[in-house]
Amino acid sequence: DQQVKQNSPSLSVQEGRISILNCDYTNSMFDYFLWYKKYPAEGPTFLISISSIKDKNEDGRFTVFLNKSAKHLSLHIVPSQPGDSAVYFCAASGNAGGTSYGKLTFGQGTILTVHP
Amino acid sequence: EAEVAQSPRYKITEKSQAVAFWCDPISGHATLYWYRQILGQGPELLVQFQDESVVDDSQLPKDRFSAERLKGVDSTLKIQPAELGDSAMYLCASSPGLAGRTQYFGPGTRLTVT
């Protein structure tokens, strides 16, 4: 049961253009969403997050959009740079109650390649 | 900038041997997670600690895997005996808990079982 899905295994973009990475989820209990960037043989690096009470969050070149009714989120990178080439994972979590938050459920990842 | 530390970075072991991984979370982070990532997939949670207590170990293969966080700071994940299917990246993450729910990951341990 894949609760978080990234349906595009790869994306190729020209330097300076916009990169749009998409993610869908099925669990309506998820209320916090994150995007991570990962290079081979390294751990995921946190990029940006969004709470379910918002529909947009922006940090520099990165913007995340959340459409709760469609259970869909997207990450926009503008402008794209060759150094952005990596695997991008979306992840979601719900409130586990008490003093802790729940585990992250990850998508399968999208390989982004930005060509000079 | 504070980081999650993990060691070793790489480990090669023969099947049926024991192997252990260590993680030191960001200082002050109450919640610690161990994930396993198989190539081509997203990380999956093995065990979650809140301070020294296990919150979620439902996906931990308890016949061969164990995890501890005795003083509520650093943590050790052990596999005994290792099997070929355990070859993966083992990732540790931490989060502040009530003060914040973003999880920050360490560099991971790449395990190869031969």
mmCIF file of N, CA and C in Angstrom, chain A residues 31-32 34 36 38 40-46 49 89 93-96 98-109, chain B residues 9-10 31 33 35 37 40-43 45 48 50 55-56 59 89 91 97-98 100-108 110:
data_model
loop_
_atom_site.group_PDB
_atom_site.id
_atom_site.type_symbol
_atom_site.label_atom_id
_atom_site.label_comp_id
_atom_site.label_asym_id
_atom_site.label_seq_id
_atom_site.Cartn_x
_atom_site.Cartn_y
_atom_site.Cartn_z
ATOM 1 N N ASP A 31 -0.561 15.440 7.889
ATOM 2 C CA ASP A 31 -0.774 16.871 8.050
ATOM 3 C C ASP A 31 0.512 17.684 7.951
ATOM 4 N N TYR A 32 1.598 17.031 7.575
ATOM 5 C CA TYR A 32 2.869 17.753 7.446
ATOM 6 C C TYR A 32 3.637 17.074 6.326
ATOM 7 N N LEU A 34 7.083 17.199 3.518
ATOM 8 C CA LEU A 34 8.454 17.682 3.383
ATOM 9 C C LEU A 34 9.027 17.224 2.050
ATOM 10 N N TYR A 36 12.885 16.358 0.398
ATOM 11 C CA TYR A 36 14.294 16.123 0.664
ATOM 12 C C TYR A 36 15.024 15.935 -0.649
ATOM 13 N N LYS A 38 18.576 14.194 -2.252
ATOM 14 C CA LYS A 38 19.547 13.165 -1.874
ATOM 15 C C LYS A 38 20.551 12.929 -2.992
ATOM 16 N N PRO A 40 23.849 10.446 -4.196
ATOM 17 C CA PRO A 40 24.258 9.052 -3.970
ATOM 18 C C PRO A 40 25.194 8.938 -2.773
ATOM 19 N N ALA A 41 25.011 7.905 -1.988
ATOM 20 C CA ALA A 41 25.882 7.585 -0.848
ATOM 21 C C ALA A 41 25.835 8.647 0.248
ATOM 22 N N GLU A 42 24.803 9.504 0.252
ATOM 23 C CA GLU A 42 24.634 10.477 1.323
ATOM 24 C C GLU A 42 23.226 10.381 1.883
ATOM 25 N N GLY A 43 23.017 10.947 3.060
ATOM 26 C CA GLY A 43 21.680 10.987 3.622
ATOM 27 C C GLY A 43 20.844 12.071 2.990
ATOM 28 N N PRO A 44 19.513 11.972 3.102
ATOM 29 C CA PRO A 44 18.635 13.013 2.560
ATOM 30 C C PRO A 44 18.878 14.357 3.257
ATOM 31 N N THR A 45 18.842 15.425 2.474
ATOM 32 C CA THR A 45 18.990 16.782 2.995
ATOM 33 C C THR A 45 17.641 17.471 2.938
ATOM 34 N N PHE A 46 17.207 18.024 4.058
ATOM 35 C CA PHE A 46 15.921 18.707 4.115
ATOM 36 C C PHE A 46 15.944 19.962 3.245
ATOM 37 N N SER A 49 9.357 22.432 3.854
ATOM 38 C CA SER A 49 8.209 21.709 4.382
ATOM 39 C C SER A 49 6.964 22.580 4.305
ATOM 40 N N PHE A 89 12.903 13.417 -2.863
ATOM 41 C CA PHE A 89 11.881 12.615 -2.205
ATOM 42 C C PHE A 89 10.855 13.531 -1.558
ATOM 43 N N SER A 93 3.944 13.082 7.102
ATOM 44 C CA SER A 93 3.781 12.526 8.442
ATOM 45 C C SER A 93 2.460 13.000 9.042
ATOM 46 N N GLY A 94 1.994 12.229 10.032
ATOM 47 C CA GLY A 94 0.816 12.611 10.783
ATOM 48 C C GLY A 94 1.180 12.761 12.233
ATOM 49 N N ASN A 95 0.310 13.360 13.010
ATOM 50 C CA ASN A 95 0.565 13.555 14.421
ATOM 51 C C ASN A 95 0.288 12.248 15.158
ATOM 52 N N ALA A 96 1.336 11.689 15.803
ATOM 53 C CA ALA A 96 1.188 10.408 16.485
ATOM 54 C C ALA A 96 0.571 10.577 17.863
ATOM 55 N N GLY A 98 0.507 12.514 21.866
ATOM 56 C CA GLY A 98 1.447 12.568 22.980
ATOM 57 C C GLY A 98 2.536 13.586 22.725
ATOM 58 N N THR A 99 3.775 13.208 22.967
ATOM 59 C CA THR A 99 4.886 14.142 22.853
ATOM 60 C C THR A 99 5.740 13.893 21.609
ATOM 61 N N SER A 100 5.276 13.041 20.712
ATOM 62 C CA SER A 100 6.086 12.765 19.529
ATOM 63 C C SER A 100 5.231 12.867 18.288
ATOM 64 N N TYR A 101 5.896 13.021 17.159
ATOM 65 C CA TYR A 101 5.232 13.029 15.879
ATOM 66 C C TYR A 101 5.547 11.740 15.152
ATOM 67 N N GLY A 102 4.712 11.446 14.184
ATOM 68 C CA GLY A 102 4.811 10.167 13.509
ATOM 69 C C GLY A 102 5.973 10.070 12.551
ATOM 70 N N LYS A 103 6.174 8.846 12.086
ATOM 71 C CA LYS A 103 7.243 8.554 11.138
ATOM 72 C C LYS A 103 6.975 9.273 9.832
ATOM 73 N N LEU A 104 8.032 9.422 9.042
ATOM 74 C CA LEU A 104 7.888 9.920 7.686
ATOM 75 C C LEU A 104 7.607 8.753 6.745
ATOM 76 N N THR A 105 6.618 8.944 5.876
ATOM 77 C CA THR A 105 6.347 8.002 4.801
ATOM 78 C C THR A 105 6.826 8.659 3.515
ATOM 79 N N PHE A 106 7.742 7.985 2.827
ATOM 80 C CA PHE A 106 8.403 8.570 1.661
ATOM 81 C C PHE A 106 7.810 8.058 0.359
ATOM 82 N N GLY A 107 7.892 8.903 -0.663
ATOM 83 C CA GLY A 107 7.667 8.448 -2.023
ATOM 84 C C GLY A 107 8.903 7.727 -2.535
ATOM 85 N N GLN A 108 8.824 7.265 -3.791
ATOM 86 C CA GLN A 108 9.915 6.468 -4.358
ATOM 87 C C GLN A 108 11.067 7.324 -4.870
ATOM 88 N N GLY A 109 10.839 8.618 -4.987
ATOM 89 C CA GLY A 109 11.873 9.524 -5.453
ATOM 90 C C GLY A 109 11.767 9.827 -6.940
ATOM 91 N N ARG B 9 30.573 4.764 7.957
ATOM 92 C CA ARG B 9 29.912 5.186 6.722
ATOM 93 C C ARG B 9 29.678 3.997 5.791
ATOM 94 N N TYR B 10 30.590 3.058 5.823
ATOM 95 C CA TYR B 10 30.478 1.871 4.976
ATOM 96 C C TYR B 10 30.831 0.645 5.821
ATOM 97 N N THR B 31 13.642 13.141 19.697
ATOM 98 C CA THR B 31 13.136 12.025 18.892
ATOM 99 C C THR B 31 14.213 11.553 17.922
ATOM 100 N N TYR B 33 15.138 8.453 14.943
ATOM 101 C CA TYR B 33 14.572 7.471 14.020
ATOM 102 C C TYR B 33 15.696 6.696 13.332
ATOM 103 N N TYR B 35 15.962 4.515 9.797
ATOM 104 C CA TYR B 35 15.313 4.136 8.553
ATOM 105 C C TYR B 35 16.242 3.213 7.769
ATOM 106 N N GLN B 37 16.961 2.229 3.671
ATOM 107 C CA GLN B 37 16.638 2.564 2.290
ATOM 108 C C GLN B 37 17.278 1.549 1.355
ATOM 109 N N GLY B 40 16.648 2.532 -5.051
ATOM 110 C CA GLY B 40 15.504 2.740 -5.924
ATOM 111 C C GLY B 40 14.195 2.961 -5.178
ATOM 112 N N GLN B 41 14.252 2.960 -3.848
ATOM 113 C CA GLN B 41 13.051 3.159 -3.044
ATOM 114 C C GLN B 41 13.276 4.285 -2.042
ATOM 115 N N GLY B 42 12.202 4.754 -1.444
ATOM 116 C CA GLY B 42 12.332 5.732 -0.383
ATOM 117 C C GLY B 42 12.663 5.057 0.941
ATOM 118 N N PRO B 43 13.231 5.811 1.887
ATOM 119 C CA PRO B 43 13.523 5.235 3.207
ATOM 120 C C PRO B 43 12.257 4.731 3.901
ATOM 121 N N LEU B 45 10.788 3.420 7.815
ATOM 122 C CA LEU B 45 11.115 3.449 9.232
ATOM 123 C C LEU B 45 11.312 2.050 9.795
ATOM 124 N N GLN B 48 11.490 4.082 16.044
ATOM 125 C CA GLN B 48 11.436 5.468 16.495
ATOM 126 C C GLN B 48 11.555 5.514 17.998
ATOM 127 N N GLN B 50 11.482 8.084 21.470
ATOM 128 C CA GLN B 50 11.212 9.352 22.108
ATOM 129 C C GLN B 50 12.007 9.308 23.412
ATOM 130 N N VAL B 55 8.948 4.252 20.565
ATOM 131 C CA VAL B 55 7.596 4.697 20.241
ATOM 132 C C VAL B 55 6.970 3.793 19.180
ATOM 133 N N ASP B 56 7.792 3.384 18.206
ATOM 134 C CA ASP B 56 7.285 2.584 17.096
ATOM 135 C C ASP B 56 8.403 1.663 16.618
ATOM 136 N N GLN B 59 7.930 -2.113 12.324
ATOM 137 C CA GLN B 59 8.564 -2.601 11.103
ATOM 138 C C GLN B 59 9.977 -3.146 11.353
ATOM 139 N N MET B 89 21.083 0.993 2.698
ATOM 140 C CA MET B 89 21.580 2.167 3.407
ATOM 141 C C MET B 89 20.765 2.297 4.695
ATOM 142 N N LEU B 91 19.820 4.731 7.679
ATOM 143 C CA LEU B 91 19.805 6.168 7.934
ATOM 144 C C LEU B 91 19.270 6.452 9.332
ATOM 145 N N GLY B 97 11.073 17.101 18.360
ATOM 146 C CA GLY B 97 9.893 16.669 19.083
ATOM 147 C C GLY B 97 8.864 17.773 19.084
ATOM 148 N N LEU B 98 8.383 18.147 20.247
ATOM 149 C CA LEU B 98 7.343 19.154 20.313
ATOM 150 C C LEU B 98 7.803 20.496 19.761
ATOM 151 N N GLY B 100 9.464 20.998 17.138
ATOM 152 C CA GLY B 100 9.562 21.007 15.680
ATOM 153 C C GLY B 100 9.502 19.595 15.150
ATOM 154 N N ARG B 101 8.908 19.399 13.993
ATOM 155 C CA ARG B 101 8.718 18.045 13.494
ATOM 156 C C ARG B 101 9.512 17.741 12.238
ATOM 157 N N THR B 102 10.346 18.660 11.779
ATOM 158 C CA THR B 102 11.210 18.340 10.655
ATOM 159 C C THR B 102 12.287 17.372 11.104
ATOM 160 N N GLN B 103 12.504 16.303 10.326
ATOM 161 C CA GLN B 103 13.523 15.317 10.639
ATOM 162 C C GLN B 103 14.780 15.619 9.828
ATOM 163 N N TYR B 104 15.912 15.574 10.506
ATOM 164 C CA TYR B 104 17.206 15.821 9.875
ATOM 165 C C TYR B 104 17.999 14.521 9.867
ATOM 166 N N PHE B 105 18.554 14.202 8.705
ATOM 167 C CA PHE B 105 19.199 12.909 8.514
ATOM 168 C C PHE B 105 20.718 13.003 8.609
ATOM 169 N N GLY B 106 21.304 11.921 9.062
ATOM 170 C CA GLY B 106 22.745 11.762 9.011
ATOM 171 C C GLY B 106 23.177 11.258 7.648
ATOM 172 N N PRO B 107 24.490 11.033 7.470
ATOM 173 C CA PRO B 107 24.996 10.617 6.159
ATOM 174 C C PRO B 107 24.699 9.163 5.811
ATOM 175 N N GLY B 108 24.292 8.375 6.809
ATOM 176 C CA GLY B 108 23.941 6.985 6.538
ATOM 177 C C GLY B 108 25.119 6.023 6.634
ATOM 178 N N ARG B 110 26.246 2.573 4.629
ATOM 179 C CA ARG B 110 25.979 1.659 3.511
ATOM 180 C C ARG B 110 26.450 0.271 3.920
#
